[in-house]
Coordinates of C-alpha atoms and ligand atoms in Angstrom, one line a residue:
Chain A
X1 CA 12.9 -27.5 4.5
X2 CA 9.0 -27.4 5.0
X3 CA 7.6 -23.4 3.6
X4 CA 5.2 -20.8 4.3
X5 CA 2.5 -20.4 1.9
X6 CA 4.6 -17.3 0.3
X7 CA 7.9 -19.6 0.2
X8 CA 6.1 -22.3 -1.9
X9 CA 4.6 -19.3 -4.3
X10 CA 7.8 -17.5 -4.6
X11 CA 9.6 -20.6 -5.5
X12 CA 7.2 -22.2 -7.6
X13 CA 7.3 -18.9 -9.8
X14 CA 11.1 -19.5 -9.8
X15 CA 11.0 -22.7 -10.2
X16 CA 13.8 -23.3 -7.3
X17 CA 13.7 -23.3 -3.7
X18 CA 13.3 -19.6 -2.2
X19 CA 13.3 -18.9 1.8
X20 CA 12.5 -15.4 4.2
X21 CA 14.9 -13.7 3.9
X22 CA 16.0 -14.2 0.2
X23 CA 16.0 -11.0 -2.5
X24 CA 14.7 -12.6 -5.6
X25 CA 13.8 -11.2 -9.1
X26 CA 10.1 -12.2 -8.9
X27 CA 8.3 -12.8 -12.5
X28 CA 5.2 -10.8 -12.1
X29 CA 1.4 -12.9 -13.8
X30 CA 0.2 -9.2 -13.8
X31 CA 1.5 -5.5 -13.9
X32 CA -0.7 -2.7 -13.9
X33 CA -0.4 1.1 -13.3
X34 CA -3.8 3.3 -12.4
X35 CA -4.2 6.4 -13.1
X36 CA -2.6 7.9 -10.6
X37 CA 0.9 6.8 -11.0
X38 CA 0.6 5.9 -14.5
X39 CA 1.8 8.4 -16.5
X40 CA 4.8 8.6 -14.2
X41 CA 5.6 5.0 -15.1
X42 CA 4.7 5.8 -19.4
X43 CA 7.3 8.8 -18.7
X44 CA 10.0 6.4 -16.7
X45 CA 8.8 3.9 -19.2
X46 CA 10.0 6.2 -22.2
X47 CA 12.7 7.6 -21.6
X48 CA 14.8 4.3 -19.5
X49 CA 14.0 2.3 -22.8
X50 CA 12.6 4.4 -25.9
X51 CA 9.1 5.8 -27.3
X52 CA 9.1 2.3 -29.2
X53 CA 10.3 0.1 -26.9
X54 CA 7.7 -3.1 -26.6
X55 CA 6.2 -4.4 -23.1
X56 CA 7.1 -7.8 -21.9
X57 CA 4.1 -8.9 -22.5
X58 CA 0.9 -7.2 -23.2
X59 CA -1.6 -9.3 -22.1
X60 CA 0.0 -9.3 -18.5
X61 CA -0.3 -5.6 -18.5
X62 CA -3.4 -3.3 -17.3
X63 CA -4.4 0.3 -17.0
X64 CA -6.9 1.0 -14.3
X65 CA -8.2 4.2 -13.9
X66 CA -10.2 3.9 -10.9
X67 CA -8.7 7.0 -8.5
X68 CA -10.5 9.7 -10.2
X69 CA -13.0 8.4 -13.0
X70 CA -14.3 10.5 -14.3
X71 CA -11.1 12.4 -14.2
X72 CA -12.6 15.5 -12.5
X73 CA -8.9 17.7 -13.1
X74 CA -7.5 18.8 -16.2
X75 CA -4.4 17.2 -15.0
X76 CA -5.9 13.8 -14.2
X77 CA -7.5 13.8 -17.5
X78 CA -4.0 14.5 -18.9
X79 CA -2.5 11.8 -17.4
X80 CA -5.5 9.2 -18.3
X81 CA -5.0 10.4 -21.8
X82 CA -0.8 9.6 -21.8
X83 CA -1.9 6.2 -20.7
X84 CA -4.6 5.7 -23.3
X85 CA -2.2 6.1 -25.7
X86 CA 0.8 4.6 -24.7
X87 CA -2.1 0.9 -24.6
X88 CA -3.6 1.6 -27.6
X89 CA -0.1 1.6 -29.5
X90 CA 1.0 -1.5 -27.4
X91 CA -2.5 -3.9 -27.9
X92 CA -2.3 -3.2 -23.6
X93 CA -6.1 -3.4 -21.9
X94 CA -7.8 0.0 -20.6
X95 CA -9.6 -0.3 -17.7
X96 CA -11.1 3.1 -18.6
X97 CA -12.9 5.1 -15.6
X98 CA -16.5 3.3 -16.3
X99 CA -14.8 0.1 -15.0
X100 CA -13.8 0.5 -11.1
X101 CA -11.1 -0.5 -8.4
X102 CA -8.3 -2.3 -10.3
X103 CA -7.8 -4.3 -7.1
X104 CA -11.6 -6.1 -7.5
X105 CA -11.4 -6.0 -11.7
X106 CA -8.4 -8.7 -11.4
X107 CA -10.7 -10.8 -8.8
X108 CA -13.7 -10.0 -11.1
X109 CA -12.3 -11.1 -13.9
X110 CA -10.5 -14.6 -13.3
X111 CA -6.7 -12.8 -13.3
X112 CA -5.7 -13.3 -9.6
X113 CA -6.1 -16.4 -8.8
X114 CA -4.5 -18.3 -6.2
X115 CA -0.1 -18.8 -6.5
X116 CA -0.3 -15.8 -9.4
X117 CA 1.8 -12.7 -8.6
X118 CA 1.0 -9.3 -9.8
X119 CA 1.9 -5.7 -8.9
X120 CA 0.1 -2.2 -9.2
X121 CA 0.7 1.6 -8.1
X122 CA -1.7 1.0 -5.7
X123 CA -0.8 1.1 -2.2
X124 CA -3.9 -1.5 -1.2
X125 CA -3.0 -4.6 -3.8
X126 CA -2.1 -6.8 -1.3
X127 CA -6.0 -6.5 -1.2
X128 CA -5.3 -10.1 -3.5
X129 CA -4.1 -12.0 -1.2
X130 CA -8.2 -12.9 0.0
X131 CA -7.5 -15.4 -3.2
X132 CA -4.4 -16.6 -2.3
X133 CA -2.8 -14.6 -4.7
X134 CA 0.5 -12.4 -4.2
X135 CA -0.3 -8.8 -5.3
X136 CA 2.1 -5.6 -4.3
X137 CA 1.8 -2.3 -5.0
X138 CA 5.3 -0.7 -5.8
X139 CA 6.0 2.9 -7.4
X140 CA 6.9 4.5 -10.6
X141 CA 10.1 3.1 -11.6
X142 CA 9.4 -0.5 -10.2
X143 CA 6.0 -1.0 -12.9
X144 CA 7.9 1.0 -15.4
X145 CA 11.1 -2.0 -14.8
X146 CA 8.2 -4.8 -14.5
X147 CA 6.3 -2.9 -17.8
X148 CA 9.7 -4.2 -19.8
X149 CA 10.8 -6.8 -18.1
X150 CA 8.5 -8.5 -16.1
X151 CA 9.7 -8.7 -13.2
X152 CA 10.7 -7.0 -9.9
X153 CA 13.1 -7.6 -7.2
X154 CA 11.2 -9.3 -4.1
X155 CA 12.8 -9.7 -0.2
X156 CA 10.3 -13.0 0.5
X157 CA 9.2 -11.4 3.9
X158 CA 9.1 -13.9 6.9
X159 CA 5.7 -15.0 7.8
X160 CA 3.9 -15.2 11.3
X161 CA 0.9 -17.4 11.5
X162 CA -2.5 -16.2 13.1
X163 CA -4.8 -18.2 14.2
X164 CA -8.0 -16.6 15.0
X165 CA -11.1 -18.1 16.8
X166 CA -14.3 -16.7 17.8
X167 CA -17.9 -15.9 16.2
X168 CA -19.4 -12.9 14.4
X169 CA -22.7 -11.4 16.7
X170 CA -25.4 -11.2 14.8
X171 CA -25.0 -7.4 14.0
X172 CA -21.6 -8.1 13.1
X173 CA -19.7 -8.5 9.6
X174 CA -16.1 -9.1 8.2
X175 CA -15.2 -5.7 8.7
X176 CA -15.6 -5.9 12.9
X177 CA -13.7 -8.8 13.0
X178 CA -10.8 -7.0 10.4
X179 CA -10.9 -4.1 12.8
X180 CA -10.5 -6.2 15.8
X181 CA -7.5 -7.4 14.7
X182 CA -6.0 -4.2 13.2
X183 CA -6.4 -2.9 16.6
X184 CA -4.7 -6.0 18.1
X185 CA -1.4 -5.7 16.0
X186 CA -1.3 -1.6 15.7
X187 CA -0.5 0.3 12.2
X188 CA 3.3 -1.2 12.8
X189 CA 2.1 -4.3 14.2
X190 CA 3.0 -6.7 11.3
X191 CA 6.0 -4.5 9.6
X192 CA 7.6 -6.5 6.6
X193 CA 5.7 -9.4 7.5
X194 CA 3.5 -12.4 5.8
X195 CA 0.8 -12.9 7.3
X196 CA -1.4 -16.4 7.0
X197 CA -4.8 -16.4 8.3
X198 CA -6.7 -19.7 9.9
X199 CA -8.9 -20.5 12.6
X200 CA -13.0 -20.9 12.3
X201 CA -14.0 -17.1 12.0
X202 CA -11.4 -16.8 9.2
X203 CA -13.1 -19.8 7.4
X204 CA -16.1 -19.1 7.3
X205 CA -16.1 -15.4 5.8
X206 CA -17.1 -15.4 2.1
X207 CA -14.9 -14.0 -1.3
X208 CA -16.1 -9.9 -0.2
X209 CA -15.6 -11.1 3.4
X210 CA -11.9 -12.1 2.8
X211 CA -11.4 -9.1 0.3
X212 CA -12.4 -6.6 3.5
X213 CA -9.9 -8.6 5.6
X214 CA -7.2 -8.8 3.2
X215 CA -7.2 -5.1 2.1
X216 CA -6.2 -3.6 5.7
X217 CA -3.1 -5.5 5.8
X218 CA -1.7 -2.7 4.8
X219 CA -3.3 -0.7 7.9
X220 CA -0.9 -3.3 10.2
X221 CA 2.1 -2.2 7.4
X222 CA 2.4 -6.6 6.7
X223 CA 3.4 -7.3 3.1
X224 CA 0.2 -9.7 1.9
X225 CA -1.7 -11.4 4.5
X226 CA -2.8 -14.5 2.4
X227 CA -6.9 -15.9 3.7
X228 CA -6.1 -19.5 1.9
X229 CA -9.4 -20.2 -0.4
X230 CA -11.6 -22.9 0.9
X231 CA -14.4 -24.4 -1.5
X232 CA -16.4 -21.6 -2.1
X233 CA -14.3 -19.3 -2.9
X234 CA -12.6 -21.6 -5.1
X235 CA -15.4 -22.2 -6.8
X236 CA -16.1 -18.9 -7.6
X237 CA -13.0 -18.0 -8.9
X238 CA -13.1 -21.5 -11.4
X239 CA -15.9 -19.9 -12.8
X240 CA -13.7 -16.7 -14.1
X241 CA -11.0 -18.5 -15.4
X242 CA -9.7 -21.7 -17.7
X243 CA -6.6 -21.5 -15.8
X244 CA -7.0 -24.5 -12.9
X245 CA -7.4 -22.8 -9.3
X246 CA -5.8 -24.4 -6.3
X247 CA -5.0 -23.6 -2.9
X248 CA -1.2 -23.5 -1.9
X249 CA -1.1 -24.5 1.3
X250 CA 1.7 -24.3 3.9
X251 CA 4.0 -27.2 5.0
X252 CA 3.4 -28.6 8.5
X253 CA 7.0 -27.7 9.4
X254 CA 7.0 -24.7 8.1
X255 CA 8.8 -21.7 9.5
X256 CA 7.1 -18.9 11.1
X257 CA 8.7 -16.0 12.9
X258 CA 6.3 -16.0 15.3
X259 CA 2.6 -17.9 15.4
X260 CA -0.3 -15.3 17.0
X261 CA -3.4 -17.3 18.5
X262 CA -6.5 -14.7 18.5
X263 CA -9.6 -15.6 20.8
X264 CA -12.1 -13.5 20.1
X265 CA -15.2 -14.8 21.5
X266 CA -18.6 -13.0 20.4
X267 CA -17.8 -10.2 17.7
X268 CA -19.1 -7.4 18.3
X269 CA -19.5 -3.9 15.8
X270 CA -16.3 -2.0 15.9
X271 CA -15.9 1.3 15.0
X272 CA -12.3 3.1 14.5
X273 CA -12.6 6.5 15.5
X274 CA -10.0 9.4 14.1
X275 CA -7.5 9.8 13.2
X276 CA -6.3 5.9 12.8
X277 CA -7.4 3.1 11.1
X278 CA -6.5 1.3 15.0
X279 CA -7.9 3.2 17.3
X280 CA -10.2 0.7 17.4
X281 CA -13.5 0.8 20.5
X282 CA -16.6 -1.3 20.2
X283 CA -19.4 0.8 18.4
X284 CA -22.0 0.1 21.4
X285 CA -19.2 2.3 23.9
X286 CA -18.2 5.4 20.7
X287 CA -22.4 5.1 20.5
X288 CA -23.1 5.7 24.6
X289 CA -21.2 8.9 24.3
X290 CA -23.2 10.1 21.9
X291 CA -21.2 11.6 18.5
X292 CA -23.2 13.6 16.2
X293 CA -22.5 12.6 12.3
X294 CA -22.9 14.9 9.3
X295 CA -22.4 12.2 6.6
X296 CA -21.7 8.2 5.8
X297 CA -19.7 6.6 2.9
X298 CA -20.5 3.0 2.1
X299 CA -17.4 2.0 -0.8
X300 CA -13.5 1.5 -1.3
X301 CA -11.6 -1.9 -1.6
X302 CA -12.2 -2.8 1.8
X303 CA -16.2 -2.4 1.3
X304 CA -17.2 -2.0 -1.9
X305 CA -18.9 -5.2 -3.0
X306 CA -22.2 -6.1 -3.9
X307 CA -22.7 -7.8 -0.1
X308 CA -21.8 -4.6 1.3
X309 CA -24.1 -3.0 0.1
X310 CA -27.0 -5.5 0.7
X311 CA -25.6 -5.1 4.6
X312 CA -26.0 -1.5 4.4
X313 CA -29.9 -1.8 3.1
X314 CA -30.6 -4.0 5.2
X315 CA -30.4 -1.6 8.5
X316 CA -32.6 1.6 6.2
X317 CA -35.1 -0.9 4.8
X318 CA -37.9 0.2 7.4
X319 CA -36.0 4.2 7.6
X320 CA -34.2 6.9 5.3
X321 CA -31.2 8.7 6.0
X322 CA -32.2 11.2 9.2
X323 CA -32.7 14.6 8.3
X324 CA -29.5 17.3 7.5
X325 CA -27.3 14.0 7.2
X326 CA -26.0 12.2 3.6
X327 CA -25.2 8.8 3.2
X328 CA -22.5 8.6 -0.4
X329 CA -22.8 5.0 -2.3
X330 CA -19.8 4.0 -4.0
X331 CA -20.0 0.6 -5.7
X332 CA -16.2 -1.2 -6.5
X333 CA -17.1 -2.0 -9.8
X334 CA -19.4 -1.8 -13.1
X335 CA -20.3 -5.7 -11.8
X336 CA -21.1 -4.4 -8.7
X337 CA -23.3 -1.5 -9.8
X338 CA -25.3 -4.4 -12.0
X339 CA -25.6 -6.4 -9.2
X340 CA -27.0 -3.9 -7.1
X341 CA -29.3 -2.4 -9.9
X342 CA -30.8 -6.0 -10.7
X343 CA -31.4 -6.8 -6.8
X344 CA -33.3 -3.7 -7.0
X345 CA -31.4 -1.8 -4.2
X346 CA -31.0 1.1 -6.1
X347 CA -34.7 2.2 -6.1
X348 CA -34.9 1.2 -2.2
X349 CA -31.2 3.2 -1.5
X350 CA -32.7 5.9 -3.5
X351 CA -36.1 6.3 -1.7
X352 CA -33.9 6.1 1.8
X353 CA -32.5 9.7 0.5
X354 CA -29.0 7.9 -0.5
X355 CA -26.5 9.4 -3.4
X356 CA -25.6 6.7 -5.7
X357 CA -22.3 7.2 -7.1
X358 CA -20.1 5.3 -10.6
X359 CA -18.6 2.9 -9.8
X360 CA -14.4 3.2 -8.1
X361 CA -12.2 5.0 -5.8
X362 CA -14.5 7.8 -5.0
X363 CA -15.4 8.4 -1.6
X364 CA -11.8 7.1 -0.7
X365 CA -9.0 8.4 -2.9
X366 CA -9.3 12.4 -2.3
X367 CA -10.5 14.9 -4.2
X368 CA -13.5 13.3 -6.2
X369 CA -17.0 11.9 -4.0
X370 CA -17.1 13.9 -1.1
X371 CA -14.2 15.5 0.9
X372 CA -15.5 16.9 4.5
X373 CA -14.7 19.8 5.8
X374 CA -13.6 21.5 9.1
X375 CA -15.7 20.3 11.6
X376 CA -17.7 17.7 9.3
X377 CA -18.0 14.3 10.7
X378 CA -18.4 11.3 8.6
X379 CA -18.4 7.8 9.5
X380 CA -17.0 5.7 6.6
X381 CA -16.6 1.6 5.1
X382 CA -13.5 3.1 3.8
X383 CA -9.0 2.1 5.4
X384 CA -8.0 4.5 6.5
X385 CA -8.8 8.2 8.5
X386 CA -5.7 9.5 8.7
X387 CA -5.9 13.2 9.4
X388 CA -7.0 15.2 6.1
X389 CA -7.1 11.8 4.3
X390 CA -10.5 13.2 3.1
X391 CA -10.5 17.0 3.6
X392 CA -10.5 18.9 6.7
X393 CA -13.4 16.6 9.1
X394 CA -13.3 13.9 10.8
X395 CA -13.8 10.2 9.4
X396 CA -14.7 7.0 11.8
X397 CA -14.2 3.7 10.2
X398 CA -16.4 0.6 10.3
X399 CA -18.8 -1.8 8.4
X400 CA -22.0 -0.9 5.9
X401 CA -23.9 -2.3 8.8
X402 CA -22.9 0.0 11.2
X403 CA -22.8 2.9 8.9
X404 CA -26.5 2.8 7.8
X405 CA -27.9 2.4 11.2
X406 CA -25.3 5.7 11.8
X407 CA -26.8 7.7 8.8
X408 CA -30.0 6.7 10.1
X409 CA -29.9 7.6 13.6
X410 CA -27.6 10.7 12.6
X411 CA -25.3 9.8 14.9
X412 CA -23.3 6.7 15.8
X413 CA -25.1 3.5 16.0
X414 CA -25.0 0.0 17.0
X415 CA -27.0 -1.7 14.0
X416 CA -29.5 -4.2 14.3
X417 CA -29.0 -7.8 13.8
X418 CA -30.6 -8.3 10.3
X419 CA -29.0 -12.3 9.8
Chain B
X1 CA 35.6 -7.5 -10.5
X2 CA 36.9 -4.9 -8.2
X3 CA 35.6 -4.5 -4.9
X4 CA 32.6 -1.2 -5.1
X5 CA 34.0 0.9 -1.9
X6 CA 32.3 4.2 -1.7
X7 CA 34.4 6.7 0.1
X8 CA 32.2 10.2 1.1
X9 CA 32.8 12.6 3.8
X10 CA 30.0 12.7 6.7
X11 CA 27.5 15.3 6.8
X12 CA 25.7 14.0 10.1
X13 CA 21.9 15.2 10.7
X14 CA 21.9 15.7 14.5
X15 CA 19.7 17.5 17.4
X16 CA 21.4 20.4 20.1
X17 CA 22.9 17.6 21.9
X18 CA 24.6 16.5 19.1
X19 CA 22.2 13.3 18.3
X20 CA 21.3 11.4 15.2
X21 CA 17.6 12.6 14.2
X22 CA 15.8 10.3 14.2
X23 CA 12.0 9.5 12.2
X24 CA 13.4 12.0 9.5
X25 CA 10.0 11.8 6.8
X26 CA 9.5 12.4 3.2
X27 CA 7.9 15.9 4.0
X28 CA 10.7 17.2 5.6
X29 CA 13.6 16.2 3.9
X30 CA 11.7 16.9 0.3
X31 CA 8.0 18.9 1.1
X32 CA 4.9 18.4 -0.6
X33 CA 4.6 21.9 -2.2
X34 CA 7.3 20.9 -3.9
X35 CA 6.3 18.0 -5.5
X36 CA 5.4 19.4 -9.0
X37 CA 9.2 19.6 -9.6
X38 CA 10.2 16.9 -12.2
X39 CA 14.0 18.8 -13.3
X40 CA 16.8 17.1 -10.9
X41 CA 18.6 20.7 -10.7
X42 CA 15.4 22.2 -9.2
X43 CA 14.7 19.4 -6.9
X44 CA 18.2 20.1 -5.5
X45 CA 18.0 23.4 -3.8
X46 CA 14.6 21.9 -1.6
X47 CA 16.5 18.9 -0.3
X48 CA 15.6 18.9 4.0
X49 CA 14.2 21.9 2.9
X50 CA 11.4 21.3 5.7
X51 CA 14.0 20.4 8.8
X52 CA 14.3 22.6 11.9
X53 CA 17.8 23.6 11.6
X54 CA 18.7 22.3 8.1
X55 CA 16.6 24.4 6.1
X56 CA 19.7 25.7 4.3
X57 CA 21.0 22.3 3.9
X58 CA 21.5 22.6 -0.3
X59 CA 23.8 26.0 0.3
X60 CA 25.6 24.0 3.0
X61 CA 26.3 20.3 2.2
X62 CA 29.5 19.7 -0.6
X63 CA 29.2 17.6 -3.8
X64 CA 31.1 14.3 -2.0
X65 CA 29.2 13.8 1.2
X66 CA 27.2 11.1 2.8
X67 CA 23.7 11.9 4.3
X68 CA 24.0 10.4 7.8
X69 CA 21.3 10.0 10.3
X70 CA 19.1 8.3 13.3
X71 CA 16.1 5.9 12.8
X72 CA 13.6 4.8 10.4
X73 CA 15.0 7.8 8.2
X74 CA 12.7 8.6 5.2
X75 CA 9.0 7.3 6.9
X76 CA 6.2 8.7 4.9
X77 CA 5.3 8.6 1.3
X78 CA 6.7 7.0 -1.4
X79 CA 7.6 10.3 -3.6
X80 CA 10.8 9.2 -5.3
X81 CA 12.0 13.3 -4.9
X82 CA 12.8 12.3 -2.0
X83 CA 15.6 10.3 -2.9
X84 CA 16.6 12.7 -5.7
X85 CA 17.0 15.5 -4.0
X86 CA 20.0 14.2 -2.4
X87 CA 22.1 12.7 -6.0
X88 CA 21.3 16.2 -7.6
X89 CA 23.4 17.7 -5.0
X90 CA 25.8 15.2 -5.6
X91 CA 25.6 13.4 -2.3
X92 CA 26.8 10.2 -2.2
X93 CA 24.0 8.5 -0.6
X94 CA 22.3 7.7 3.2
X95 CA 23.7 6.0 6.3
X96 CA 21.3 5.8 8.6
X97 CA 20.7 3.7 11.8
X98 CA 17.4 2.3 9.6
X99 CA 16.0 3.6 6.6
X100 CA 12.2 2.9 6.0
X101 CA 11.3 0.3 3.9
X102 CA 10.2 2.7 0.9
X103 CA 12.8 5.1 0.6
X104 CA 15.1 2.2 1.1
X105 CA 13.4 0.6 -2.6
X106 CA 13.2 3.7 -4.4
X107 CA 17.3 4.4 -2.8
X108 CA 17.9 1.1 -4.3
X109 CA 16.2 1.9 -7.6
X110 CA 17.9 5.1 -7.9
X111 CA 21.6 3.7 -7.7
X112 CA 21.7 5.2 -4.4
X113 CA 23.9 4.0 -1.8
X114 CA 21.7 3.5 1.6
X115 CA 22.8 1.3 4.2
X116 CA 21.7 0.8 7.5
X117 CA 24.5 0.7 10.4
X118 CA 22.9 -0.5 13.5
X119 CA 26.0 1.0 15.9
X120 CA 25.9 4.0 13.9
X121 CA 25.0 6.4 17.2
X122 CA 27.9 8.3 18.3
X123 CA 30.5 7.0 15.7
X124 CA 30.6 9.6 13.5
X125 CA 31.7 13.0 13.5
X126 CA 30.7 15.5 10.6
X127 CA 33.9 15.5 8.2
X128 CA 34.9 12.3 9.1
X129 CA 35.8 10.1 5.6
X130 CA 33.5 7.3 5.9
X131 CA 34.3 4.6 3.1
X132 CA 31.1 2.8 2.1
X133 CA 32.4 -1.3 0.4
X134 CA 28.8 -2.6 -0.5
X135 CA 29.6 -6.2 -1.5
X136 CA 31.4 -6.7 2.0
X137 CA 28.2 -4.7 3.8
X138 CA 30.8 -2.5 6.0
X139 CA 31.0 0.9 6.9
X140 CA 35.2 2.1 7.4
X141 CA 35.2 5.5 9.1
X142 CA 38.6 6.8 8.5
X143 CA 39.7 8.9 10.8
X144 CA 39.0 6.4 14.3
X145 CA 39.6 3.0 11.8
X146 CA 36.6 1.6 12.9
X147 CA 34.5 -0.9 10.8
X148 CA 30.7 -0.9 11.5
X149 CA 28.4 -3.8 10.0
X150 CA 25.0 -3.2 8.0
X151 CA 22.6 -5.0 9.2
X152 CA 20.2 -6.3 7.2
X153 CA 23.5 -7.2 4.8
X154 CA 23.2 -5.2 1.4
X155 CA 22.0 -7.8 -0.7
X156 CA 22.9 -8.7 -3.8
X157 CA 20.2 -7.3 -5.8
X158 CA 21.1 -3.8 -4.2
X159 CA 24.8 -4.5 -5.8
X160 CA 23.5 -5.5 -8.9
X161 CA 21.4 -2.7 -9.7
X162 CA 24.2 -0.3 -8.1
X163 CA 26.5 -1.6 -10.8
X164 CA 23.8 -0.7 -13.9
X165 CA 23.3 2.6 -11.9
X166 CA 19.7 2.1 -12.0
X167 CA 17.0 -0.1 -11.7
X168 CA 15.5 1.5 -15.5
X169 CA 19.4 0.8 -16.6
X170 CA 19.7 -2.7 -16.3
X171 CA 19.3 -5.2 -19.2
Ligands
SF4_501 S1 -10.3 2.2 -2.7 FE1 -9.1 4.3 -1.5 S2 -7.5 3.0 -0.3 FE2 -9.1 1.0 -2.1 S3 -7.9 1.6 -4.1 FE3 -9.0 2.8 -4.1 S4 -8.1 4.8 -3.0 FE4 -6.5 3.0 -2.5

């Protein structure tokens, strides 16, 4: 019988056929723990298996300190040190507080390629669907078990096939497409499903655009959103690994639980209003209502790539951040920081009045870069705007271009066409 | 191998009209102000401490009880304490119309029996003796002698982990 991508991927890992609904012990290629949750993983591991217990494969395990980097509370600092100590004794690589967001590091380092499996203590690990890999966020107990055995139990989800057609307006980007899709399905709309994305507008996305779309599968409650990599993504990935890089495709007679055709026409800039990533309207309409803002943020695992900063930069080239407004920038990884530095963006951003922070999750994870106060309004490129997630203020979610155009005007503004 | 039959007495969580409560979330089960607690014995007293009408649950529930609830039990965060606090009180497990996915995963990993029974509404009174057959995926109410089916069925992995006494005790 025909298989969907996830069924094929799992079958290949198991060496025997698996279908939606099967509960299997799934071997993992990469198992990670971040600073959030990592110390609990270590504690669980040591309590269950003993102080001298070995891990399944030190090369397949990583610690990634991205949540609170560098640690700004003694508690986080202690937790990071617990992880470092555990890692050193076992020869495990630590991507320390200077490295960046774990899920992005796996992609940059060629660890996440089509067909691999990875878990981590990060609910946005399904971002790895951007390269055709199966990433899952899991709890401390699951990750501790996987440190020891290299596997987790996994229920193979049923797949929804989504075909999106449309064209990005010259002032729109992958985030606008993503918000339009989140709006369509709603917060719980893909609960427990795997999704395969196809269609002209999806297939033309570059890797950063695919990362944006895949990252927000979490906000639709999907298990994973897989965007089968095309030639340019495969080329990029091929330059990062010695392993063969090959896209897994679904069989023509694969069985889907649902097939959805979405014709979005011309996709204009979109924005999610507080307090749900699915409360989406065109920026044009929200802008007409006159929404004054206090601050903007570009970064996160959703929009923290070089291309995202470049997109925001274009809106600021001939004008800076408005008086009384701030703009915070957090590159996803050290590699991204290096790119915005060598391309000269940092100088321009500085002149425009932006604050440039070190790489990581700062600005998204609470407590690091920029909380909001009661009544404060923020426009962010991140992926969640729940009440209280980043302080008492109100957060809107939008593209890097919309954030930059808005901080320049001091209110929510439709970005100019720069392409 | 013997069938795994788990028996306990029902402690239904209900509203004023007696209907099973839906959407009991992890903050109602174990409020985030207690998240720093890692001792099982200390966790126990906070179980359901933030659910209106059940603030005194820890004092009222007897060891050997099933926590019985409506739809979407355990929605919210991934905190393991929301499972452990019931174990600490000697509850045998959770029977609900449906259980939130992360909560279900945490319960399974902690070897706490949890079953989703779509036809649960109206089928259970306080104190009823309920027997869950993990392998058959059936729940028998011994007072009314009715048998209800778990849906989706309890997976063989859940049974395996239960038999081992928790994910971290599996070999
Ligand atoms: S950027 Fe935010 S959503 Fe993404 S991994 Fe970091 S904390 Fe999570």
